[in-house]
N, CA, C and O atoms as a Tinker XYZ file with bonds, in Angstrom:
   280  protein
     1  N    -13.970000   -3.780000    3.323000    73     2
     2  CA   -14.263000   -3.931000    4.755000    64     1     3
     3  C    -13.612000   -2.795000    5.530000    63     2     4     5
     4  O    -12.453000   -2.457000    5.286000    81     3
     5  N    -14.345000   -2.211000    6.453000    73     3     6
     6  CA   -13.829000   -1.042000    7.162000    64     5     7
     7  C    -12.698000   -1.364000    8.115000    63     6     8     9
     8  O    -11.977000   -0.465000    8.549000    81     7
     9  N    -12.532000   -2.651000    8.450000    73     7    10
    10  CA   -11.460000   -3.029000    9.368000    64     9    11
    11  C    -10.199000   -3.471000    8.634000    63    10    12    13
    12  O     -9.264000   -3.968000    9.261000    81    11
    13  N    -10.161000   -3.300000    7.329000    73    11    14
    14  CA    -9.019000   -3.722000    6.540000    64    13    15
    15  C     -7.916000   -2.672000    6.633000    63    14    16    17
    16  O     -7.893000   -1.700000    5.877000    81    15
    17  N     -7.001000   -2.891000    7.581000    73    15    18
    18  CA    -5.883000   -1.973000    7.767000    64    17    19
    19  C     -4.653000   -2.540000    7.083000    63    18    20    21
    20  O     -4.499000   -3.756000    6.967000    81    19
    21  N     -3.775000   -1.648000    6.630000    73    19    22
    22  CA    -2.521000   -2.093000    6.043000    64    21    23
    23  C     -1.598000   -2.619000    7.142000    63    22    24    25
    24  O     -1.838000   -2.416000    8.332000    81    23
    25  N     -0.555000   -3.288000    6.717000    73    23    26
    26  CA     0.433000   -3.806000    7.668000    64    25    27
    27  C      1.024000   -2.668000    8.514000    63    26    28    29
    28  O      1.188000   -2.812000    9.725000    81    27
    29  N      1.336000   -1.556000    7.876000    73    27    30
    30  CA     1.923000   -0.409000    8.592000    64    29    31
    31  C      0.908000    0.215000    9.548000    63    30    32    33
    32  O      1.262000    0.620000   10.656000    81    31
    33  N     -0.358000    0.291000    9.118000    73    31    34
    34  CA    -1.393000    0.824000    9.995000    64    33    35
    35  C     -1.553000   -0.059000   11.233000    63    34    36    37
    36  O     -1.716000    0.451000   12.342000    81    35
    37  N     -1.507000   -1.369000   11.048000    73    35    38
    38  CA    -1.593000   -2.283000   12.195000    64    37    39
    39  C     -0.403000   -2.106000   13.128000    63    38    40    41
    40  O     -0.550000   -2.178000   14.348000    81    39
    41  N      0.768000   -1.876000   12.559000    73    39    42
    42  CA     1.957000   -1.644000   13.370000    64    41    43
    43  C      1.794000   -0.366000   14.196000    63    42    44    45
    44  O      2.098000   -0.350000   15.389000    81    43
    45  N      1.318000    0.691000   13.563000    73    43    46
    46  CA     1.065000    1.948000   14.279000    64    45    47
    47  C      0.012000    1.718000   15.356000    63    46    48    49
    48  O      0.159000    2.193000   16.482000    81    47
    49  N     -1.041000    0.998000   15.017000    73    47    50
    50  CA    -2.117000    0.709000   15.964000    64    49    51
    51  C     -1.591000    0.000000   17.209000    63    50    52    53
    52  O     -2.011000    0.315000   18.322000    81    51
    53  N     -0.697000   -0.933000   17.037000    73    51    54
    54  CA    -0.130000   -1.653000   18.187000    64    53    55
    55  C      0.657000   -0.706000   19.097000    63    54    56    57
    56  O      0.604000   -0.831000   20.320000    81    55
    57  N      1.377000    0.226000   18.506000    73    55    58
    58  CA     2.106000    1.209000   19.309000    64    57    59
    59  C      1.143000    2.176000   20.004000    63    58    60    61
    60  O      1.357000    2.551000   21.157000    81    59
    61  N      0.091000    2.571000   19.304000    73    59    62
    62  CA    -0.920000    3.450000   19.905000    64    61    63
    63  C     -1.544000    2.754000   21.111000    63    62    64    65
    64  O     -1.761000    3.374000   22.153000    81    63
    65  N     -1.829000    1.467000   20.963000    73    63    66
    66  CA    -2.429000    0.697000   22.058000    64    65    67
    67  C     -1.511000    0.639000   23.276000    63    66    68    69
    68  O     -1.977000    0.494000   24.407000    81    67
    69  N     -0.231000    0.751000   23.044000    73    67    70
    70  CA     0.735000    0.772000   24.148000    64    69    71
    71  C      0.886000    2.161000   24.758000    63    70    72    73
    72  O      1.611000    2.341000   25.736000    81    71
    73  N      0.200000    3.139000   24.176000    73    71    74
    74  CA     0.204000    4.486000   24.721000    64    73    75
    75  C      1.321000    5.376000   24.234000    63    74    76    77
    76  O      1.590000    6.417000   24.834000    81    75
    77  N      1.983000    4.983000   23.143000    73    75    78
    78  CA     3.093000    5.787000   22.635000    64    77    79
    79  C      2.592000    6.990000   21.829000    63    78    80    81
    80  O      1.580000    6.909000   21.133000    81    79
    81  N      3.303000    8.078000   21.933000    73    79    82
    82  CA     3.003000    9.285000   21.168000    64    81    83
    83  C      3.502000    9.123000   19.731000    63    82    84    85
    84  O      4.367000    8.296000   19.446000    81    83
    85  N      2.945000    9.920000   18.852000    73    83    86
    86  CA     3.319000    9.843000   17.427000    64    85    87
    87  C      4.819000    9.996000   17.220000    63    86    88    89
    88  O      5.392000    9.283000   16.397000    81    87
    89  N      5.470000   10.900000   17.939000    73    87    90
    90  CA     6.913000   11.115000   17.813000    64    89    91
    91  C      7.683000    9.845000   18.182000    63    90    92    93
    92  O      8.629000    9.467000   17.490000    81    91
    93  N      7.278000    9.193000   19.265000    73    91    94
    94  CA     7.943000    7.958000   19.682000    64    93    95
    95  C      7.730000    6.835000   18.672000    63    94    96    97
    96  O      8.647000    6.069000   18.375000    81    95
    97  N      6.511000    6.750000   18.149000    73    95    98
    98  CA     6.208000    5.737000   17.138000    64    97    99
    99  C      7.069000    5.983000   15.899000    63    98   100   101
   100  O      7.632000    5.048000   15.331000    81    99
   101  N      7.164000    7.238000   15.490000    73    99   102
   102  CA     7.976000    7.589000   14.318000    64   101   103
   103  C      9.427000    7.165000   14.517000    63   102   104   105
   104  O     10.046000    6.603000   13.613000    81   103
   105  N      9.960000    7.433000   15.691000    73   103   106
   106  CA    11.348000    7.060000   15.975000    64   105   107
   107  C     11.537000    5.547000   15.909000    63   106   108   109
   108  O     12.523000    5.070000   15.347000    81   107
   109  N     10.601000    4.792000   16.476000    73   107   110
   110  CA    10.704000    3.329000   16.471000    64   109   111
   111  C     10.574000    2.738000   15.075000    63   110   112   113
   112  O     11.218000    1.740000   14.752000    81   111
   113  N      9.736000    3.360000   14.248000    73   111   114
   114  CA     9.487000    2.842000   12.905000    64   113   115
   115  C     10.403000    3.462000   11.852000    63   114   116   117
   116  O     10.361000    3.075000   10.684000    81   115
   117  N     11.229000    4.421000   12.263000    73   115   118
   118  CA    12.139000    5.110000   11.345000    64   117   119
   119  C     11.392000    5.786000   10.195000    63   118   120   121
   120  O     11.790000    5.704000    9.033000    81   119
   121  N     10.294000    6.457000   10.560000    73   119   122
   122  CA     9.520000    7.234000    9.604000    64   121   123
   123  C      9.266000    8.605000   10.227000    63   122   124   125
   124  O      9.554000    8.819000   11.404000    81   123
   125  N      8.731000    9.524000    9.443000    73   123   126
   126  CA     8.481000   10.863000    9.973000    64   125   127
   127  C      7.238000   10.862000   10.862000    63   126   128   129
   128  O      6.356000   10.012000   10.738000    81   127
   129  N      7.203000   11.834000   11.751000    73   127   130
   130  CA     6.036000   11.977000   12.622000    64   129   131
   131  C      4.784000   12.266000   11.796000    63   130   132   133
   132  O      3.695000   11.806000   12.140000    81   131
   133  N      4.930000   13.017000   10.723000    73   131   134
   134  CA     3.766000   13.318000    9.884000    64   133   135
   135  C      3.215000   12.050000    9.219000    63   134   136   137
   136  O      2.008000   11.935000    9.008000    81   135
   137  N      4.088000   11.111000    8.894000    73   135   138
   138  CA     3.630000    9.841000    8.331000    64   137   139
   139  C      2.836000    9.058000    9.373000    63   138   140   141
   140  O      1.810000    8.460000    9.048000    81   139
   141  N      3.299000    9.058000   10.611000    73   139   142
   142  CA     2.564000    8.388000   11.685000    64   141   143
   143  C      1.190000    9.035000   11.849000    63   142   144   145
   144  O      0.184000    8.339000   11.993000    81   143
   145  N      1.151000   10.356000   11.827000    73   143   146
   146  CA    -0.118000   11.072000   11.973000    64   145   147
   147  C     -1.068000   10.707000   10.833000    63   146   148   149
   148  O     -2.269000   10.546000   11.051000    81   147
   149  N     -0.533000   10.578000    9.627000    73   147   150
   150  CA    -1.347000   10.158000    8.482000    64   149   151
   151  C     -1.885000    8.750000    8.699000    63   150   152   153
   152  O     -3.067000    8.499000    8.463000    81   151
   153  N     -1.031000    7.825000    9.146000    73   151   154
   154  CA    -1.485000    6.460000    9.430000    64   153   155
   155  C     -2.593000    6.477000   10.480000    63   154   156   157
   156  O     -3.603000    5.789000   10.335000    81   155
   157  N     -2.399000    7.267000   11.538000    73   155   158
   158  CA    -3.407000    7.352000   12.604000    64   157   159
   159  C     -4.732000    7.881000   12.063000    63   158   160   161
   160  O     -5.799000    7.401000   12.445000    81   159
   161  N     -4.663000    8.867000   11.175000    73   159   162
   162  CA    -5.886000    9.409000   10.576000    64   161   163
   163  C     -6.590000    8.348000    9.743000    63   162   164   165
   164  O     -7.811000    8.205000    9.821000    81   163
   165  N     -5.831000    7.603000    8.950000    73   163   166
   166  CA    -6.428000    6.547000    8.127000    64   165   167
   167  C     -7.073000    5.476000    9.002000    63   166   168   169
   168  O     -8.158000    4.984000    8.691000    81   167
   169  N     -6.403000    5.116000   10.097000    73   167   170
   170  CA    -6.955000    4.122000   11.020000    64   169   171
   171  C     -8.284000    4.628000   11.588000    63   170   172   173
   172  O     -9.276000    3.900000   11.599000    81   171
   173  N     -8.299000    5.867000   12.053000    73   171   174
   174  CA    -9.533000    6.415000   12.621000    64   173   175
   175  C    -10.640000    6.506000   11.573000    63   174   176   177
   176  O    -11.804000    6.244000   11.879000    81   175
   177  N    -10.295000    6.870000   10.356000    73   175   178
   178  CA   -11.286000    6.933000    9.271000    64   177   179
   179  C    -11.867000    5.545000    8.998000    63   178   180   181
   180  O    -13.082000    5.389000    8.878000    81   179
   181  N    -11.002000    4.548000    8.901000    73   179   182
   182  CA   -11.454000    3.188000    8.597000    64   181   183
   183  C    -12.294000    2.596000    9.718000    63   182   184   185
   184  O    -13.201000    1.804000    9.462000    81   183
   185  N    -12.002000    2.970000   10.954000    73   183   186
   186  CA   -12.747000    2.439000   12.100000    64   185   187
   187  C    -13.874000    3.378000   12.536000    63   186   188   189
   188  O    -14.572000    3.113000   13.515000    81   187
   189  N    -14.039000    4.468000   11.801000    73   187   190
   190  CA   -15.103000    5.447000   12.076000    64   189   191
   191  C    -15.066000    5.937000   13.520000    63   190   192   193
   192  O    -16.082000    5.931000   14.215000    81   191
   193  N    -13.884000    6.360000   13.959000    73   191   194
   194  CA   -13.707000    6.861000   15.316000    64   193   195
   195  C    -13.053000    8.237000   15.280000    63   194   196   197
   196  O    -12.586000    8.708000   14.244000    81   195
   197  N    -13.040000    8.862000   16.457000    73   195   198
   198  CA   -12.456000   10.195000   16.553000    64   197   199
   199  C    -11.409000   10.295000   17.650000    63   198   200   201
   200  O    -10.938000   11.390000   17.956000    81   199
   201  N    -11.037000    9.168000   18.246000    73   199   202
   202  CA   -10.033000    9.219000   19.308000    64   201   203
   203  C     -9.218000    7.939000   19.333000    63   202   204   205
   204  O     -9.662000    6.883000   18.881000    81   203
   205  N     -8.022000    8.062000   19.870000    73   203   206
   206  CA    -7.145000    6.892000   20.007000    64   205   207
   207  C     -7.759000    5.870000   20.953000    63   206   208   209
   208  O     -7.604000    4.666000   20.746000    81   207
   209  N     -8.450000    6.331000   21.982000    73   207   210
   210  CA    -9.086000    5.412000   22.927000    64   209   211
   211  C    -10.124000    4.554000   22.224000    63   210   212   213
   212  O    -10.179000    3.344000   22.444000    81   211
   213  N    -10.944000    5.163000   21.384000    73   211   214
   214  CA   -11.939000    4.407000   20.625000    64   213   215
   215  C    -11.279000    3.423000   19.668000    63   214   216   217
   216  O    -11.739000    2.290000   19.524000    81   215
   217  N    -10.210000    3.849000   19.018000    73   215   218
   218  CA    -9.488000    2.981000   18.086000    64   217   219
   219  C     -8.997000    1.731000   18.804000    63   218   220   221
   220  O     -9.184000    0.616000   18.317000    81   219
   221  N     -8.374000    1.915000   19.954000    73   219   222
   222  CA    -7.823000    0.789000   20.708000    64   221   223
   223  C     -8.947000   -0.130000   21.174000    63   222   224   225
   224  O     -8.819000   -1.352000   21.092000    81   223
   225  N    -10.051000    0.442000   21.664000    73   223   226
   226  CA   -11.176000   -0.375000   22.122000    64   225   227
   227  C    -11.736000   -1.223000   20.983000    63   226   228   229
   228  O    -11.963000   -2.421000   21.158000    81   227
   229  N    -11.959000   -0.619000   19.828000    73   227   230
   230  CA   -12.485000   -1.349000   18.668000    64   229   231
   231  C    -11.501000   -2.423000   18.224000    63   230   232   233
   232  O    -11.899000   -3.539000   17.890000    81   231
   233  N    -10.225000   -2.086000   18.222000    73   231   234
   234  CA    -9.204000   -3.048000   17.800000    64   233   235
   235  C     -9.181000   -4.271000   18.712000    63   234   236   237
   236  O     -9.085000   -5.399000   18.228000    81   235
   237  N     -9.267000   -4.064000   20.014000    73   235   238
   238  CA    -9.312000   -5.198000   20.949000    64   237   239
   239  C    -10.598000   -5.998000   20.772000    63   238   240   241
   240  O    -10.565000   -7.228000   20.724000    81   239
   241  N    -11.724000   -5.308000   20.676000    73   239   242
   242  CA   -13.020000   -5.980000   20.546000    64   241   243
   243  C    -13.109000   -6.840000   19.291000    63   242   244   245
   244  O    -13.795000   -7.862000   19.282000    81   243
   245  N    -12.421000   -6.430000   18.241000    73   243   246
   246  CA   -12.494000   -7.140000   16.963000    64   245   247
   247  C    -11.288000   -8.033000   16.690000    63   246   248   249
   248  O    -11.121000   -8.531000   15.577000    81   247
   249  N    -10.451000   -8.234000   17.704000    73   247   250
   250  CA    -9.326000   -9.152000   17.566000    64   249   251
   251  C     -8.206000   -8.658000   16.669000    63   250   252   253
   252  O     -7.380000   -9.452000   16.219000    81   251
   253  N     -8.165000   -7.354000   16.401000    73   251   254
   254  CA    -7.111000   -6.812000   15.554000    64   253   255
   255  C     -5.787000   -6.749000   16.312000    63   254   256   257
   256  O     -4.714000   -6.847000   15.717000    81   255
   257  N     -5.877000   -6.586000   17.609000    73   255   258
   258  CA    -4.718000   -6.627000   18.494000    64   257   259
   259  C     -5.139000   -7.399000   19.744000    63   258   260   261
   260  O     -6.323000   -7.463000   20.077000    81   259
   261  N     -4.168000   -7.977000   20.423000    73   259   262
   262  CA    -4.484000   -8.671000   21.668000    64   261   263
   263  C     -3.319000   -8.571000   22.635000    63   262   264   265
   264  O     -2.193000   -8.261000   22.246000    81   263
   265  N     -3.600000   -8.834000   23.876000    73   263   266
   266  CA    -2.577000   -8.682000   24.907000    64   265   267
   267  C     -1.422000   -9.662000   24.740000    63   266   268   269
   268  O     -0.318000   -9.386000   25.210000    81   267
   269  N     -1.642000  -10.784000   24.092000    73   267   270
   270  CA    -0.583000  -11.782000   23.892000    64   269   271
   271  C      0.535000  -11.278000   22.973000    63   270   272   273
   272  O      1.643000  -11.815000   22.980000    81   271
   273  N      0.236000  -10.252000   22.192000    73   271   274
   274  CA     1.244000   -9.683000   21.288000    64   273   275
   275  C      2.273000   -8.859000   22.044000    63   274   276   277
   276  O      3.328000   -8.542000   21.494000    81   275
   277  N      1.991000   -8.506000   23.284000    73   275   278
   278  CA     2.843000   -7.604000   24.053000    64   277   279
   279  C      3.908000   -8.393000   24.729000    63   278   280
   280  O      4.742000   -7.826000   25.435000    81   279
C-alpha cells in the first residue's frame, strides 16, 4: 500500500505538518539532517507527491495525521 509509512516516517511527517524545517526535525529526533531528508524523500515517493504541502494535505485527507495529535 502506498500509504504504508514507517513509524519514523510518520514521526517526521507530523513535524513537517507543523512546519518545522529538516534541521529542526533532526534536532528533535536526535538524528542527522540527511536522515530527515531521506525520510522526507521516502514519504514523498510513497505518497506520489513533490512537495511538503501536498504531503501534509494527503496525510490529513487520509487520516494519517490529525489536529487532535497536536
